[in-house]
Structures are given as C-alpha cells and as structure tokens.
PDB file of C-alpha atoms and ligand atoms in Angstrom:
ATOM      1  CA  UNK A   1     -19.078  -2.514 -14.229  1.00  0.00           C
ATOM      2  CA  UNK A   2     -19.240  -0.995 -17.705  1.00  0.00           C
ATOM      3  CA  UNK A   3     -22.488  -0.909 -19.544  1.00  0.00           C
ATOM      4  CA  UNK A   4     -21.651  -4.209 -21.405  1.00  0.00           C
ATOM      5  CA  UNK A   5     -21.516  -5.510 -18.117  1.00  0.00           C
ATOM      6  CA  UNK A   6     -17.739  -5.838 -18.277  1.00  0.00           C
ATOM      7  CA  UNK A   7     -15.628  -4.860 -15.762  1.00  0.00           C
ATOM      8  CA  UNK A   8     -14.176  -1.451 -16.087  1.00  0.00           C
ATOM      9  CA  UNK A   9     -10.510  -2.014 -14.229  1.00  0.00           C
ATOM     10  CA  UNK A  10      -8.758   1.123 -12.436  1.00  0.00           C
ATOM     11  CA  UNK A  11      -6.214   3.497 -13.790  1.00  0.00           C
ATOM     12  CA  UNK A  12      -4.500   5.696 -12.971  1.00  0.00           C
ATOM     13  CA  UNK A  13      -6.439   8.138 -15.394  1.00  0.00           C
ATOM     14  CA  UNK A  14      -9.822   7.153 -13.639  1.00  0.00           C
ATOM     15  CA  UNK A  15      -8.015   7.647 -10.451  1.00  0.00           C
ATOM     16  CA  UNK A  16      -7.013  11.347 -11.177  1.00  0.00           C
ATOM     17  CA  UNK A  17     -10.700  11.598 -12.648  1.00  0.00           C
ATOM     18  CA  UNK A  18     -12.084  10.199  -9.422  1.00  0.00           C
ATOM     19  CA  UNK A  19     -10.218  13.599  -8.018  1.00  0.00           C
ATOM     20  CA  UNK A  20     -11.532  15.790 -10.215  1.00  0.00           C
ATOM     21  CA  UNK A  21     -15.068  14.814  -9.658  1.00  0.00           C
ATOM     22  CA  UNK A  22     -14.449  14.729  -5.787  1.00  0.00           C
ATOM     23  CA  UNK A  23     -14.934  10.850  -5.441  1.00  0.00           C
ATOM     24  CA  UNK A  24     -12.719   9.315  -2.284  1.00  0.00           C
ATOM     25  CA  UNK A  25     -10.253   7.121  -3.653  1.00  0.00           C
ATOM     26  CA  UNK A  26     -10.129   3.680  -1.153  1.00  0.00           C
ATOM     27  CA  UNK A  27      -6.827   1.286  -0.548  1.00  0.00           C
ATOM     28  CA  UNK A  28      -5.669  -1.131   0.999  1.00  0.00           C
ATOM     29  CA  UNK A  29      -2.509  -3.317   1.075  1.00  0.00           C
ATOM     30  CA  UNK A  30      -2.357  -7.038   0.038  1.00  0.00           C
ATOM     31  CA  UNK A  31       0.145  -9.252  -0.208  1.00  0.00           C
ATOM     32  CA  UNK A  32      -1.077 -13.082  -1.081  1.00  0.00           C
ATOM     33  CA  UNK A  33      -3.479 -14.125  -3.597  1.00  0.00           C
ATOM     34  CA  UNK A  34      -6.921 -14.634  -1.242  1.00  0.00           C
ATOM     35  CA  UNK A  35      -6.750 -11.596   0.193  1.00  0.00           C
ATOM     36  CA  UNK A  36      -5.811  -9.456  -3.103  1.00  0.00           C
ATOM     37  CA  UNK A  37      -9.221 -11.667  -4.313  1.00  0.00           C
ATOM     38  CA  UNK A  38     -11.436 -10.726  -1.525  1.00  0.00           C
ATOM     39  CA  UNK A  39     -10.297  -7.005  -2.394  1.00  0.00           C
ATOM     40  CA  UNK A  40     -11.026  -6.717  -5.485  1.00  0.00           C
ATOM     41  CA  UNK A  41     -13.823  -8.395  -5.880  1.00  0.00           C
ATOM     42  CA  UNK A  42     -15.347  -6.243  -2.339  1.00  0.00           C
ATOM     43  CA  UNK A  43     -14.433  -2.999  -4.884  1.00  0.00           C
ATOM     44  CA  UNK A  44     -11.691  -1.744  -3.578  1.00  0.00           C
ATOM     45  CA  UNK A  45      -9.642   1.065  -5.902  1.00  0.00           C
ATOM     46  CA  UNK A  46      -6.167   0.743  -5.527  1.00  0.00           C
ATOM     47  CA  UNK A  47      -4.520  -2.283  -3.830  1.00  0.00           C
ATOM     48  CA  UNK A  48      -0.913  -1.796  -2.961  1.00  0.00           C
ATOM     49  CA  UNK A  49       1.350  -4.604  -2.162  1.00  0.00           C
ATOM     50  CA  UNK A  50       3.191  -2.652   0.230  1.00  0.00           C
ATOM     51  CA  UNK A  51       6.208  -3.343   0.988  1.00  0.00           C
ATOM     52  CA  UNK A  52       4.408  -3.295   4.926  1.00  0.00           C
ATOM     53  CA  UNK A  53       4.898  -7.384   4.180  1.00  0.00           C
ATOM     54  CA  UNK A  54       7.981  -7.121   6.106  1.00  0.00           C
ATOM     55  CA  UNK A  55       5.936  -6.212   9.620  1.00  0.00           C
ATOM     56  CA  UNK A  56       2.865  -8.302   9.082  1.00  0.00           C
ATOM     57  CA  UNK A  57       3.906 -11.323   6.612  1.00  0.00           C
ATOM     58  CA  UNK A  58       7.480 -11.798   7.734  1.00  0.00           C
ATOM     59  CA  UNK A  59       7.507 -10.550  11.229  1.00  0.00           C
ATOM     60  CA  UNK A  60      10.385  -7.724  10.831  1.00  0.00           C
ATOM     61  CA  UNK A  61      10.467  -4.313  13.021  1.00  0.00           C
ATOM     62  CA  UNK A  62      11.200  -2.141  10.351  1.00  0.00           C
ATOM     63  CA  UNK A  63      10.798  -2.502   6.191  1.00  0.00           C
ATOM     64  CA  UNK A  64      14.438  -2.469   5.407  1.00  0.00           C
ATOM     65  CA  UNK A  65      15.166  -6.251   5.029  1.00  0.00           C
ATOM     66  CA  UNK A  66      12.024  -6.395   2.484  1.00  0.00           C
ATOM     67  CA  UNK A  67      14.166  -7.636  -0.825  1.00  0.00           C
ATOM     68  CA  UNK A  68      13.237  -7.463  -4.646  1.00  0.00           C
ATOM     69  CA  UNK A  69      12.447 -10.806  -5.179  1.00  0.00           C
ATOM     70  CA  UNK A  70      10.469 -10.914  -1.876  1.00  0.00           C
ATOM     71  CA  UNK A  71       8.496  -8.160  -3.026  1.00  0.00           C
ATOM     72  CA  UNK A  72       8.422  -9.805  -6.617  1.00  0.00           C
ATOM     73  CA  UNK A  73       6.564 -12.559  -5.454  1.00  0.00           C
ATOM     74  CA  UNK A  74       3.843 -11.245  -2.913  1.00  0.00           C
ATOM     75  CA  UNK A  75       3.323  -8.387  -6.296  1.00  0.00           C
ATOM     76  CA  UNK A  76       2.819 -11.670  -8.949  1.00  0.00           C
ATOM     77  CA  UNK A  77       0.718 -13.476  -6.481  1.00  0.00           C
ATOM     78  CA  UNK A  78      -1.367 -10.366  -6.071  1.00  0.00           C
ATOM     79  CA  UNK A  79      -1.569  -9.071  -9.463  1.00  0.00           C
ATOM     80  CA  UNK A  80      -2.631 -12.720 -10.236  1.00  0.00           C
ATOM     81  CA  UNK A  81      -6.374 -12.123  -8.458  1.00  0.00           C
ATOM     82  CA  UNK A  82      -6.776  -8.829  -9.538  1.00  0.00           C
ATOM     83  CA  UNK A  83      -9.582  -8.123 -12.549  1.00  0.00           C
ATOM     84  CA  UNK A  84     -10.575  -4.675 -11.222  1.00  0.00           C
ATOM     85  CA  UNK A  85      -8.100  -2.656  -8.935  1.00  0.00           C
ATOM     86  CA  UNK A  86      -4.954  -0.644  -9.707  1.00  0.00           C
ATOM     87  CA  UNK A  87      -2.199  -3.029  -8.459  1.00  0.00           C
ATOM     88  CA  UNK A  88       0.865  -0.466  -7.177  1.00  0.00           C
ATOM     89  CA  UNK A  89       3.749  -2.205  -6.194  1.00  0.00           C
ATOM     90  CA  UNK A  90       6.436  -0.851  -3.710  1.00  0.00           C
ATOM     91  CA  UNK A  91       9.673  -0.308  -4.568  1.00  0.00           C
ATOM     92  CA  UNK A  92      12.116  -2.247  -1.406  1.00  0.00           C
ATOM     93  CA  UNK A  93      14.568  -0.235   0.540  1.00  0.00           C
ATOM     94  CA  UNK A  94      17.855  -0.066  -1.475  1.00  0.00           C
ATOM     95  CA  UNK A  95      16.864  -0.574  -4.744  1.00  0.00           C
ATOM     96  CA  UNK A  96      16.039   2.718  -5.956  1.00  0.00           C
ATOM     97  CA  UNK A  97      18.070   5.094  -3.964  1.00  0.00           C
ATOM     98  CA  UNK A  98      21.123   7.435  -4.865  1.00  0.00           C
ATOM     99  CA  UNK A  99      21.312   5.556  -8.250  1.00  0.00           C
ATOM    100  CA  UNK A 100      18.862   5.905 -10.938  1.00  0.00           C
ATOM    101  CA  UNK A 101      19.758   3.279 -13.214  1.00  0.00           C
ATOM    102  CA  UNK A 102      19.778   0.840 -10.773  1.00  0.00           C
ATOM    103  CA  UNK A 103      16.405   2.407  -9.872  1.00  0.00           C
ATOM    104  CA  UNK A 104      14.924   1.380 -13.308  1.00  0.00           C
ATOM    105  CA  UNK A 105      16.421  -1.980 -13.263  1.00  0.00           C
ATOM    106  CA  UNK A 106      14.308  -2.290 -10.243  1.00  0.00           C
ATOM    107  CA  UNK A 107      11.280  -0.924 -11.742  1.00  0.00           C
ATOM    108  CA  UNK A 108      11.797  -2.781 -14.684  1.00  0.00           C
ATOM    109  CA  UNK A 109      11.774  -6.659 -13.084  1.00  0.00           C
ATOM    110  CA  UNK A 110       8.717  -5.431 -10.500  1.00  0.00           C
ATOM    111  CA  UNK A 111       6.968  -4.781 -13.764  1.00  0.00           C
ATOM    112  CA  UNK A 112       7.824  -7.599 -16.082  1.00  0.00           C
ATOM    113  CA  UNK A 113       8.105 -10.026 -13.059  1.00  0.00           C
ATOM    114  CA  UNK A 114       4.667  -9.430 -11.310  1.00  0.00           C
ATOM    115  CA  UNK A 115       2.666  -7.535 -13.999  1.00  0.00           C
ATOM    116  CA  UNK A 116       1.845  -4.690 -11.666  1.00  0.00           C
ATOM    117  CA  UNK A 117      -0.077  -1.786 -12.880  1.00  0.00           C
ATOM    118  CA  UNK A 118       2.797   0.886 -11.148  1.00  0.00           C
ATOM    119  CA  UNK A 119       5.244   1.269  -8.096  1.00  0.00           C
ATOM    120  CA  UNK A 120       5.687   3.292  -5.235  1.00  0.00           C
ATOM    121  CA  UNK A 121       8.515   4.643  -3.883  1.00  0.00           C
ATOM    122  CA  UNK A 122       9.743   7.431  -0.861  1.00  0.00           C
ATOM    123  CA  UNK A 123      10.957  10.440  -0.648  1.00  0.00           C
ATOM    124  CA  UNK A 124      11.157  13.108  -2.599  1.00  0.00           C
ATOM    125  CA  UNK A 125      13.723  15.736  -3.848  1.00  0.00           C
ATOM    126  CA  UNK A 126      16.511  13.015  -2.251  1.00  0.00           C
ATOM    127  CA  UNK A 127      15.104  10.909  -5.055  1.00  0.00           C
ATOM    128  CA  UNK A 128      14.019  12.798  -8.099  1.00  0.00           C
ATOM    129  CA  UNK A 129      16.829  11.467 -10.255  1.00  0.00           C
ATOM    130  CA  UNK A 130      15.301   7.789  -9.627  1.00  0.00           C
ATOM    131  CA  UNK A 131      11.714   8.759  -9.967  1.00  0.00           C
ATOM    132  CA  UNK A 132      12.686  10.373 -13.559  1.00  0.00           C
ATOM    133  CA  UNK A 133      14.567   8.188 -14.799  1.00  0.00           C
ATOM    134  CA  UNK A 134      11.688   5.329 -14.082  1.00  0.00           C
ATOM    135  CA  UNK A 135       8.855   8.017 -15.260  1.00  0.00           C
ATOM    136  CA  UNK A 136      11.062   8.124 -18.588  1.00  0.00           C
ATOM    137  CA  UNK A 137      10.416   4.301 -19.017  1.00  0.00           C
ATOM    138  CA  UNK A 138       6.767   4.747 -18.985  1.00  0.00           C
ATOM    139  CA  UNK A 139       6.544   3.193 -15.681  1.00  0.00           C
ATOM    140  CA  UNK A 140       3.440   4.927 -13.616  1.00  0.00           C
ATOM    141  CA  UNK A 141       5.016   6.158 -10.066  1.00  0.00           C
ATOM    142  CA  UNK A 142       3.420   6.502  -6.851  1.00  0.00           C
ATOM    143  CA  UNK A 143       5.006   9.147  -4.421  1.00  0.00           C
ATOM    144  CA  UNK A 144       5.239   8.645  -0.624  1.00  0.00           C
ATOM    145  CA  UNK A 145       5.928  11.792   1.884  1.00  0.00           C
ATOM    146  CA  UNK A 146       5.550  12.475   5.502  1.00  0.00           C
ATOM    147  CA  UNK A 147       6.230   9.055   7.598  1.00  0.00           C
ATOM    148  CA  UNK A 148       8.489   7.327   4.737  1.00  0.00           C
ATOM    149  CA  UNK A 149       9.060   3.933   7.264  1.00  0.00           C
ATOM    150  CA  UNK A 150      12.299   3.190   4.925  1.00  0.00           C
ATOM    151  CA  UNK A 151      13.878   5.722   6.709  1.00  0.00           C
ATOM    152  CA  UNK A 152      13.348   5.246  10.043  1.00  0.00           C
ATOM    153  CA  UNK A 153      16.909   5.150  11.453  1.00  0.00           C
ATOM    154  CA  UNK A 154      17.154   8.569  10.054  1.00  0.00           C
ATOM    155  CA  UNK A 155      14.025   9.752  11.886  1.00  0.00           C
ATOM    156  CA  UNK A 156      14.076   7.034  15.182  1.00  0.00           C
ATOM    157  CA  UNK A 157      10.458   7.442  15.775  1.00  0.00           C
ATOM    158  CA  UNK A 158       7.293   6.963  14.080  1.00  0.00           C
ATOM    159  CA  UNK A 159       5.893   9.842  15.463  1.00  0.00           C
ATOM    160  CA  UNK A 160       3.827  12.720  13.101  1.00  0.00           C
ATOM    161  CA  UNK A 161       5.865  14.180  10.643  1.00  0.00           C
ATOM    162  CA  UNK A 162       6.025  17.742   9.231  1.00  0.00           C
ATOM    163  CA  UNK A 163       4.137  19.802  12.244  1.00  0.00           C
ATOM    164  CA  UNK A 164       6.849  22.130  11.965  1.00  0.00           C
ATOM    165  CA  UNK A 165       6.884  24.742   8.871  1.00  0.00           C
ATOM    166  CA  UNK A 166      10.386  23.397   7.660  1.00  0.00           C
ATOM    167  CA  UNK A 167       9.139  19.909   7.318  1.00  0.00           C
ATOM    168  CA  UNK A 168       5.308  21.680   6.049  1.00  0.00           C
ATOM    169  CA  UNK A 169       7.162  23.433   3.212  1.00  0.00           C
ATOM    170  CA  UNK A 170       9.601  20.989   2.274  1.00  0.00           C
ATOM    171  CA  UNK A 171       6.818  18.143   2.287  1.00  0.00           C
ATOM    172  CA  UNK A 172       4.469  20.434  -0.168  1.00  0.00           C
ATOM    173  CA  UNK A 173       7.794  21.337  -2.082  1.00  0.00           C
ATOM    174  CA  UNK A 174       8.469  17.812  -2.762  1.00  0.00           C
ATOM    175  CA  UNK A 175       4.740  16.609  -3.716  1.00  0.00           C
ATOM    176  CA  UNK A 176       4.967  19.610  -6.610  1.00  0.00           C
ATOM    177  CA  UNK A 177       8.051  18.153  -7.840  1.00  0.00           C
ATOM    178  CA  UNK A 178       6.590  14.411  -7.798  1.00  0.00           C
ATOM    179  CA  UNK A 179       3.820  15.644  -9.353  1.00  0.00           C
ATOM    180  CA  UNK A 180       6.003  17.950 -12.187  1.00  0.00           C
ATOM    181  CA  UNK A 181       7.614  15.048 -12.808  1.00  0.00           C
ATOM    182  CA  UNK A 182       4.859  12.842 -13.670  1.00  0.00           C
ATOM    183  CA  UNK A 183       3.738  10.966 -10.677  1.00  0.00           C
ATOM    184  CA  UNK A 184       0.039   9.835 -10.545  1.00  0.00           C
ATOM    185  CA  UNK A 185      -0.800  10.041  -7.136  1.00  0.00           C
ATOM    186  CA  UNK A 186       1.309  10.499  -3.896  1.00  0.00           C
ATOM    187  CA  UNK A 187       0.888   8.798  -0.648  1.00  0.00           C
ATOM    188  CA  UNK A 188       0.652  10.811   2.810  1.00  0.00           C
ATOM    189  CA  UNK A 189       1.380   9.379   5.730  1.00  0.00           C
ATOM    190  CA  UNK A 190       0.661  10.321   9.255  1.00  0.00           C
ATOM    191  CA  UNK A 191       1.105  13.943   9.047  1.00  0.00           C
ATOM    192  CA  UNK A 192      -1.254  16.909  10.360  1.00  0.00           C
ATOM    193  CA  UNK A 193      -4.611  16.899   8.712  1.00  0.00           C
ATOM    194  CA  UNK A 194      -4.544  20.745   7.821  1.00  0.00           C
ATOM    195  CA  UNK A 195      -1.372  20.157   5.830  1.00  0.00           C
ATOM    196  CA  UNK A 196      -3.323  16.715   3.873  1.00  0.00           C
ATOM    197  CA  UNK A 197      -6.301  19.200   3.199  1.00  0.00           C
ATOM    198  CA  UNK A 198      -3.821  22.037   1.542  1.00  0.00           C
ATOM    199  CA  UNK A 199      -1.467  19.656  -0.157  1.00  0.00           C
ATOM    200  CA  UNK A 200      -4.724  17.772  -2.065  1.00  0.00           C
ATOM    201  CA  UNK A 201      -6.238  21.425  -2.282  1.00  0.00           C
ATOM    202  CA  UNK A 202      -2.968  22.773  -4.377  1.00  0.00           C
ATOM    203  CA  UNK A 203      -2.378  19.698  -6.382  1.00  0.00           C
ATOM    204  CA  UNK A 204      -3.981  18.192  -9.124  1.00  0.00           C
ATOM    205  CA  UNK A 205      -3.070  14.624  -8.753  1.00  0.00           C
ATOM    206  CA  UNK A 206      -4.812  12.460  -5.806  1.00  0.00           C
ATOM    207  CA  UNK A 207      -3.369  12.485  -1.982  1.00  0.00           C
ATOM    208  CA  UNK A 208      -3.873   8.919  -0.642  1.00  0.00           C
ATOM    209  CA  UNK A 209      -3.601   9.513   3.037  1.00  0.00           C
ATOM    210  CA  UNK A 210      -2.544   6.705   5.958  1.00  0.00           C
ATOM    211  CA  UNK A 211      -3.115   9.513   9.052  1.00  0.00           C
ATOM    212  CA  UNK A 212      -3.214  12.770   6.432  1.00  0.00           C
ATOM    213  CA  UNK A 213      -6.729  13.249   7.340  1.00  0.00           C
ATOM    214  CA  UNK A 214      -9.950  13.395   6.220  1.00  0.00           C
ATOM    215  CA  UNK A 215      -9.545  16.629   3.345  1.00  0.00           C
ATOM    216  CA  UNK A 216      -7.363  13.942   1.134  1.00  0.00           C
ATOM    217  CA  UNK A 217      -8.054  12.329  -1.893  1.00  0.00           C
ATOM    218  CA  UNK A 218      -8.367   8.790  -0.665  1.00  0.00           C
ATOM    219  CA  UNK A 219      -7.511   6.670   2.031  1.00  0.00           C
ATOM    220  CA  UNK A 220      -5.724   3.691   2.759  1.00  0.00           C
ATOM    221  CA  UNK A 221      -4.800   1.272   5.628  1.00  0.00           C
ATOM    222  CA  UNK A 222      -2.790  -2.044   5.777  1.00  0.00           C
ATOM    223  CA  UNK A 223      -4.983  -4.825   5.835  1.00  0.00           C
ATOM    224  CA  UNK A 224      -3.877  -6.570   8.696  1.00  0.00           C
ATOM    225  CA  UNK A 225      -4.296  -3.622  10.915  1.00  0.00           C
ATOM    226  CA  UNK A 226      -7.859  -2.739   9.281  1.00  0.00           C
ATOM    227  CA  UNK A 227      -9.044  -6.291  10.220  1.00  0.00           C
ATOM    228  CA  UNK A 228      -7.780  -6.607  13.397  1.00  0.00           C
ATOM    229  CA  UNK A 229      -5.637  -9.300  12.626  1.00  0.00           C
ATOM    230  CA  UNK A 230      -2.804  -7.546  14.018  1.00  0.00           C
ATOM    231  CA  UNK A 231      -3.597  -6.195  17.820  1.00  0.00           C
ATOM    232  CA  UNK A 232      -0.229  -4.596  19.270  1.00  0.00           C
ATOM    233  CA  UNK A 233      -0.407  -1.602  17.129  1.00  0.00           C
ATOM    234  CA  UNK A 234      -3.032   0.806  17.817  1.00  0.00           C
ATOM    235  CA  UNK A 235      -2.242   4.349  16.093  1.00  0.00           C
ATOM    236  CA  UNK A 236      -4.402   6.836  16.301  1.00  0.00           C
ATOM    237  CA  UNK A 237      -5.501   7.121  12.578  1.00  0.00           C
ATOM    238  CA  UNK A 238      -6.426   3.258  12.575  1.00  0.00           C
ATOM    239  CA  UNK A 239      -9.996   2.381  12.100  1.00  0.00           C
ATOM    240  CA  UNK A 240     -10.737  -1.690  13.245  1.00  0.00           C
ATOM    241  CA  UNK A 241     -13.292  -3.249  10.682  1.00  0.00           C
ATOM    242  CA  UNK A 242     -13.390  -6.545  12.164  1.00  0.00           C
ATOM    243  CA  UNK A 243     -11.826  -8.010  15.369  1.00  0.00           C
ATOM    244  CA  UNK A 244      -9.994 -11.085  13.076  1.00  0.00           C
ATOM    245  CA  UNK A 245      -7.326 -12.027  15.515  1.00  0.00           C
ATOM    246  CA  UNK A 246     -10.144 -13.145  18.186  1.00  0.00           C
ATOM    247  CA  UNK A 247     -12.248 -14.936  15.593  1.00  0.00           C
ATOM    248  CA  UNK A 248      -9.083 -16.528  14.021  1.00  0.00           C
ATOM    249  CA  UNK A 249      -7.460 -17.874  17.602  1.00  0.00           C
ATOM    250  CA  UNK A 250     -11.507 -18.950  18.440  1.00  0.00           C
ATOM    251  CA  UNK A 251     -11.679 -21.028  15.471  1.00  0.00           C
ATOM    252  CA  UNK A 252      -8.738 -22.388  15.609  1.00  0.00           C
ATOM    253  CA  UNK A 253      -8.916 -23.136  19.584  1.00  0.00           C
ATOM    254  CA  UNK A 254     -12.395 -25.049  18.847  1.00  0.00           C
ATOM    255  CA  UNK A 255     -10.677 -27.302  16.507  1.00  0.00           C
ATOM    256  CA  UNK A 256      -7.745 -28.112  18.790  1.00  0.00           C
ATOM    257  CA  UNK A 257     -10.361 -28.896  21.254  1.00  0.00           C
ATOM    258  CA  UNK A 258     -12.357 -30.918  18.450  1.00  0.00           C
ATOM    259  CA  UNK A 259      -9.228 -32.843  17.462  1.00  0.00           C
ATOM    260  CA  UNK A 260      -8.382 -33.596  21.053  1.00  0.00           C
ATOM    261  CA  UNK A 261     -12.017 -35.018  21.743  1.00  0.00           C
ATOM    262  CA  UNK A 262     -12.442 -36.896  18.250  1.00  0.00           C
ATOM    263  CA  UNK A 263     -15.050 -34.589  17.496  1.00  0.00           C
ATOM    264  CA  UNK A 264     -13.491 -34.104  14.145  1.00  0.00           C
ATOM    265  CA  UNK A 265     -14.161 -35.505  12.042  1.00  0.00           C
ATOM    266  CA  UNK A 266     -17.409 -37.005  12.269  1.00  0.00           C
ATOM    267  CA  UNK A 267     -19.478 -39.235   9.848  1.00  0.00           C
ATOM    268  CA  UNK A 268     -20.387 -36.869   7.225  1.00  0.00           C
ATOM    269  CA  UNK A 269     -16.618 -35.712   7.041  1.00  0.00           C
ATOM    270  CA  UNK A 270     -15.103 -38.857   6.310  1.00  0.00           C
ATOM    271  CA  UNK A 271     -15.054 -41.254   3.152  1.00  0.00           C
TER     272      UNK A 271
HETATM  273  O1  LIG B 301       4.015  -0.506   2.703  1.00  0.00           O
HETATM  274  C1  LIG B 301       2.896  -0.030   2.955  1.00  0.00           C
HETATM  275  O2  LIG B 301       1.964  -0.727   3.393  1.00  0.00           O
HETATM  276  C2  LIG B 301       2.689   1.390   2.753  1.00  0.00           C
HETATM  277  C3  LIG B 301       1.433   1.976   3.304  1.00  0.00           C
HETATM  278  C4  LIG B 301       1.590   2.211   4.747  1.00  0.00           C
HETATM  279  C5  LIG B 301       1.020   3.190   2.580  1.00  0.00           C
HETATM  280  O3  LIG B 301       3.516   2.051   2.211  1.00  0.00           O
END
C-alpha cells in the first residue's frame, strides 16, 4: 500500500529495485480468475500465467499443445483479478520461434487480448531475433534458461540442466544477451544452485529461480504443485504449502456421502 492508502501495483521497475535493495522477489503461476484473486490479494509479486496450464489445467504431458488463444484466455481471466501483481504472460510453443514477426504478432494479441503487464518466452541466443523484435514494440520480456519444458523432445528428460561447463557458459552467455537486449528479469529453472548464485551475482536484472537455488533473486513455483493439489510430481526443489488434494477429495467425499444419506440439504439450506 502507498501512503494514500492506495495500492502501489508491481513493475517491472520496482521489481529490478526489489534487486537492488536485496528484497526476494515471490511467484507463482495462475491460470483462472479465483486463484489469480487469492494471489494477489495474499501479496504475491509476480503472477505468471504460465503456460504450465497445459500439465495441470488441461491434463497434457508436455507444454507443446498449449495454443494462443488458450493461453489468451487463462491471461484475460487472470489479468481480470489482478490490482497489485505483475501479470507475465507466456508466450505458447510455436508462436515465437525462428520468425520474429510472427513473434510480435504473438506478443501483440497476448497484450491487447488479455491486458497482461509482459510475456515470457525460452531460450536464448536461438531466439534473440524474436525477443528484439518484441523488445522494439515496447513489450516488457521475461527470459527463461536452464529447463526450457518447450523443448523437451530436444532434451528427453527433465533432469538438471547446465552441470556441465558448456551448458554453465552458454546458459550465463545467453542471460547477458537477454539482459543486453532489454529483458526485465529472466527465469531459471532447475539448474545447479552455484550457477543461480553467480548468474544473479553478475547481472543486474532479477533471477526468478524454479530449482536455481536459494542465491537468486526470487522464487517461484506452480501453484498446483505448491498446494498440493497435484501429488504425482515430487521434484526435489518443490516445497508443499498445503496438502489440497486430500482436503479437496475429503470434502468432496463427505458430500457424496451427505447426498447419498439426504443429509444435504437440511432445513436451513432450503427455501
Ligand atoms: O509455465 C510455467 O509455469 C513456467 C514456470 C515453471 C516458470 O514457465
């Protein structure tokens, strides 16, 4: 809150402030409208509506069938809870790669379409063209290095990225170009937490890690895994908040059971 007692909404000049003065950046993912609401208005920073909807909203393995439009609507129906937070929205796989222009189209409609604060995209020499061209629009980017899950059929494992010194160098090569070309921040993802504390140490912009570490800028998760909602997928850099999959099925088991008996509903819940 500002002094007026206003609220004093996230940008991405108060997020590379929050660096300078050594203040963790937090994020999370959202994708629908109550949950981007019980973000915000818990404080969170940044909320990304990652493009992460294709594992936990529509069930896919991977991220690649996540479309424009799809991610056009889960961005406008988060955007449209937001008062505080930095809303970043992803960029989908194959709308942004080996062709700049159609890059910016992209960027363009996530912008006008869901009224997102900025967007976030992979990679990072492969797709400097893209992230220029988007950067010349005045369009804030977000980078993402390390585990980029948009290419996993060129990787075919989710396992830590850059342990060797190729992948090390070419990793901090690529976060100085993002961040010569403009980018406000850049995502790390699962990647050894000496190379998250040197990258954030030698940069200027913030390091969001998702396993990068504790020496990063700012953390974030995806919400379903952070709340236990989702309980197949256990990585080691996942923190459990809340057990929500066991409360959910309990709640919803007692009101089977309280349909089944007529139980529900009882005086007071009828008219
Ligand atoms: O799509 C997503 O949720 C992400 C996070 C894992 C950073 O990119």
């Amino acid at each position: 809150m500002s002094t007026q007692g206003k609220i004093r909404a996230v940008t991405t000049y108060r997020l590379t402030e929050m660096k300078e003065k050594g203040e963790k950046i937090s994020m999370l993912t959202a994708y629908d409208y109550s949950m981007a609401r019980i973000l915000d208005e818990a404080g969170i920073d940044v909320i990304l509506c990652g493009d992460s909807a294709a594992n936990v909203m529509a069930g896919y393995e991977t991220t690649i069938p996540m479309t424009l439009e799809q991610m056009i609507y889960h961005g406008r129906s988060v955007k449209r809870a937001v008062k505080r937070a930095l809303v970043v929205v992803d960029l989908p796989f194959g709308t942004y790669q080996g062709n700049s222009r159609r890059a910016l189209a992209s960027a363009i409609r996530i912008m006008k379409e869901t009224e997102a604060d900025a967007i976030k995209l992979e990679g990072g020499a492969e797709v400097i063209d893209s992230v220029n061209r988007i950067l010349s629009a005045g369009i804030p980017v977000m980078g993402h290095l390390g585990l980029t899950p948009q290419s996993i059929n060129k990787f075919g494992t989710y396992t830590v990225r850059a342990r060797e010194q190729d992948e090390a160098d070419k990793l901090f090569n690529d976060a100085i170009l993002l961040q010569d070309a403009g980018c406000f921040a850049i995502v790390l993802e699962k990647i050894p937490a000496a190379l998250g504390t040197m990258v954030a140490r030698e940069l200027k912009i913030p390091m969001i890690g998702i396993g990068g570490g504790n020496g990063v800028d700012g953390q974030v998760l995806v919400i379903h895994d952070m709340l236990g909602i989702t309980n197949e997928f256990s990585p080691r850099f996942l923190r459990r908040y809340a057990d929500l999959y066991s409360v959910m099925s309990g709640a919803v088991q007692q009101y089977i059971s309280d349909v089944k008996s007529g139980d529900f509903p009882n005086e007071k819940e009828q008219y």
